[in-house]
Amino acid sequence: MTFMINRRLMLGGLAGATLGGSSLALAQSRTGGTINQMHAGQALMGYDAVAYFAGTAVAGREDLTVARGGGTYRFATAQNRDAFQSNPARYEPQYGGFCAWGVANGKLFAIDPVAGWEVRDNKLFVFFNAGVMGLWRADRATLLGRAEQNWPRLNA
């Protein structure tokens, strides 16, 4: 599945994108909360938070879950579930699992759990897509500072 950002999103205007030629509405702050639950209540769209730290994006299983922060995390293995349960703060994504670039720009965007993620300084950052992740990487220090300032307001 390919996601493309339209010009308005790139310029920080209205949040919008195209997905296979159709419009895809992105989350605004009204859908916030402790974690990104935009995918049927599933944190990280059902992907295994611990697996990212091993360098891979892996879908979690329905029978291996942990409820936390108002959503449900899924895990690919019982070992990953147990690791998360023993230290959830170590594995939880930054900014509640919303797109880090979006948070830096004062918005809460959905993520692409396969193409848009990185583990940096032992923290998981997720992104709308690989293109947005590239924008983040190009100016990481500035955007990280802005995201840290914006997150308390967006998470209220």
One Martini backbone bead per residue (centre of mass of N, CA, C, O) as a GRO file, in nm:
protein
  156
    1MET     BB    1   0.095   0.037   0.025
    2THR     BB    2   0.054   0.371  -0.088
    3PHE     BB    3   0.164   0.684   0.026
    4MET     BB    4   0.061   1.031  -0.027
    5ILE     BB    5   0.149   1.361  -0.016
    6ASN     BB    6   0.023   1.656  -0.024
    7ARG     BB    7   0.085   1.987  -0.052
    8ARG     BB    8  -0.067   2.088   0.201
    9LEU     BB    9   0.083   1.912   0.403
   10MET     BB   10   0.375   2.001   0.338
   11LEU     BB   11   0.285   2.316   0.416
   12GLY     BB   12   0.085   2.295   0.679
   13GLY     BB   13  -0.199   2.269   0.624
   14LEU     BB   14  -0.419   2.085   0.546
   15ALA     BB   15  -0.520   1.774   0.631
   16GLY     BB   16  -0.403   1.551   0.372
   17ALA     BB   17  -0.460   1.265   0.150
   18THR     BB   18  -0.360   0.992  -0.055
   19LEU     BB   19  -0.532   0.674  -0.138
   20GLY     BB   20  -0.563   0.545  -0.426
   21GLY     BB   21  -0.714   0.840  -0.506
   22SER     BB   22  -0.823   0.886  -0.224
   23SER     BB   23  -0.938   1.031   0.045
   24LEU     BB   24  -0.757   1.098   0.361
   25ALA     BB   25  -0.827   1.141   0.675
   26LEU     BB   26  -0.687   1.309   0.937
   27ALA     BB   27  -0.594   1.349   1.246
   28GLN     BB   28  -0.686   1.532   1.512
   29SER     BB   29  -0.692   1.631   1.837
   30ARG     BB   30  -0.979   1.496   1.893
   31THR     BB   31  -0.822   1.193   1.867
   32GLY     BB   32  -0.669   1.167   2.101
   33GLY     BB   33  -0.463   1.088   2.370
   34THR     BB   34  -0.249   0.865   2.482
   35ILE     BB   35  -0.315   0.696   2.219
   36ASN     BB   36  -0.317   0.562   1.911
   37GLN     BB   37  -0.668   0.451   1.807
   38MET     BB   38  -0.748   0.453   1.488
   39HIS     BB   39  -0.720   0.119   1.486
   40ALA     BB   40  -0.944  -0.026   1.658
   41GLY     BB   41  -0.764   0.033   1.933
   42GLN     BB   42  -0.479  -0.001   1.805
   43ALA     BB   43  -0.169   0.001   1.864
   44LEU     BB   44   0.023   0.039   1.593
   45MET     BB   45  -0.187  -0.114   1.415
   46GLY     BB   46  -0.093  -0.404   1.553
   47TYR     BB   47   0.199  -0.369   1.614
   48ASP     BB   48   0.509  -0.464   1.740
   49ALA     BB   49   0.693  -0.283   1.959
   50VAL     BB   50   0.943  -0.473   2.011
   51ALA     BB   51   1.031  -0.541   1.715
   52TYR     BB   52   1.153  -0.266   1.642
   53PHE     BB   53   1.411  -0.312   1.831
   54ALA     BB   54   1.494  -0.556   1.619
   55GLY     BB   55   1.431  -0.423   1.313
   56THR     BB   56   1.104  -0.478   1.289
   57ALA     BB   57   0.792  -0.513   1.121
   58VAL     BB   58   0.527  -0.667   1.317
   59ALA     BB   59   0.255  -0.832   1.344
   60GLY     BB   60   0.023  -0.892   1.565
   61ARG     BB   61  -0.165  -1.082   1.784
   62GLU     BB   62  -0.478  -1.136   1.919
   63ASP     BB   63  -0.362  -1.333   2.168
   64LEU     BB   64  -0.128  -1.091   2.211
   65THR     BB   65  -0.199  -0.872   2.473
   66VAL     BB   66  -0.206  -0.515   2.583
   67ALA     BB   67  -0.347  -0.299   2.801
   68ARG     BB   68  -0.289   0.060   2.728
   69GLY     BB   69  -0.387   0.386   2.735
   70GLY     BB   70  -0.673   0.290   2.584
   71GLY     BB   71  -0.529   0.045   2.445
   72THR     BB   72  -0.395  -0.208   2.215
   73TYR     BB   73  -0.141  -0.434   2.224
   74ARG     BB   74   0.049  -0.624   1.996
   75PHE     BB   75   0.203  -0.957   1.952
   76ALA     BB   76   0.410  -1.206   1.808
   77THR     BB   77   0.511  -1.279   2.104
   78ALA     BB   78   0.538  -1.371   2.429
   79GLN     BB   79   0.810  -1.233   2.480
   80ASN     BB   80   0.724  -0.950   2.391
   81ARG     BB   81   0.493  -0.915   2.586
   82ASP     BB   82   0.664  -0.952   2.846
   83ALA     BB   83   0.858  -0.719   2.796
   84PHE     BB   84   0.645  -0.500   2.796
   85GLN     BB   85   0.522  -0.556   3.079
   86SER     BB   86   0.798  -0.502   3.237
   87ASN     BB   87   0.854  -0.226   3.021
   88PRO     BB   88   0.668  -0.008   2.860
   89ALA     BB   89   0.840   0.258   2.838
   90ARG     BB   90   1.059   0.132   2.647
   91TYR     BB   91   0.835   0.063   2.391
   92GLU     BB   92   0.684   0.300   2.358
   93PRO     BB   93   0.579   0.533   2.166
   94GLN     BB   94   0.610   0.829   2.065
   95TYR     BB   95   0.342   1.029   2.085
   96GLY     BB   96   0.133   0.780   2.106
   97GLY     BB   97   0.179   0.690   1.789
   98PHE     BB   98   0.218   0.937   1.641
   99CYS     BB   99   0.329   1.142   1.421
  100ALA     BB  100   0.613   1.317   1.475
  101TRP     BB  101   0.589   1.535   1.256
  102GLY     BB  102   0.304   1.623   1.329
  103VAL     BB  103   0.364   1.712   1.618
  104ALA     BB  104   0.571   1.931   1.530
  105ASN     BB  105   0.300   2.061   1.362
  106GLY     BB  106   0.033   2.027   1.556
  107LYS     BB  107  -0.044   1.720   1.476
  108LEU     BB  108  -0.256   1.424   1.425
  109PHE     BB  109  -0.132   1.139   1.273
  110ALA     BB  110  -0.114   0.885   1.107
  111ILE     BB  111   0.029   0.563   1.021
  112ASP     BB  112   0.306   0.363   0.897
  113PRO     BB  113   0.420   0.066   1.036
  114VAL     BB  114   0.633  -0.006   0.800
  115ALA     BB  115   0.756   0.273   0.650
  116GLY     BB  116   0.721   0.460   0.941
  117TRP     BB  117   1.021   0.412   1.114
  118GLU     BB  118   1.223   0.458   1.426
  119VAL     BB  119   1.519   0.392   1.612
  120ARG     BB  120   1.621   0.639   1.857
  121ASP     BB  121   1.769   0.648   2.142
  122ASN     BB  122   1.570   0.416   2.243
  123LYS     BB  123   1.333   0.520   2.044
  124LEU     BB  124   1.003   0.528   1.915
  125PHE     BB  125   0.927   0.630   1.582
  126VAL     BB  126   0.646   0.749   1.399
  127PHE     BB  127   0.492   0.761   1.060
  128PHE     BB  128   0.302   0.826   0.790
  129ASN     BB  129   0.573   0.796   0.613
  130ALA     BB  130   0.869   0.790   0.446
  131GLY     BB  131   0.868   1.089   0.360
  132VAL     BB  132   0.826   1.210   0.643
  133MET     BB  133   1.071   1.076   0.767
  134GLY     BB  134   1.270   1.238   0.590
  135LEU     BB  135   1.198   1.514   0.706
  136TRP     BB  136   1.282   1.450   0.992
  137ARG     BB  137   1.582   1.370   0.935
  138ALA     BB  138   1.665   1.655   0.807
  139ASP     BB  139   1.537   1.800   1.107
  140ARG     BB  140   1.540   1.661   1.393
  141ALA     BB  141   1.613   1.866   1.616
  142THR     BB  142   1.389   2.070   1.562
  143LEU     BB  143   1.143   1.872   1.559
  144LEU     BB  144   1.183   1.755   1.840
  145GLY     BB  145   1.145   2.019   1.994
  146ARG     BB  146   0.856   2.073   1.888
  147ALA     BB  147   0.727   1.810   1.983
  148GLU     BB  148   0.782   1.849   2.287
  149GLN     BB  149   0.604   2.108   2.301
  150ASN     BB  150   0.327   1.991   2.170
  151TRP     BB  151   0.238   1.728   2.322
  152PRO     BB  152   0.090   1.830   2.578
  153ARG     BB  153  -0.140   1.966   2.414
  154LEU     BB  154  -0.229   1.716   2.238
  155ASN     BB  155  -0.267   1.523   2.510
  156ALA     BB  156  -0.515   1.675   2.668
   0.00000   0.00000   0.00000
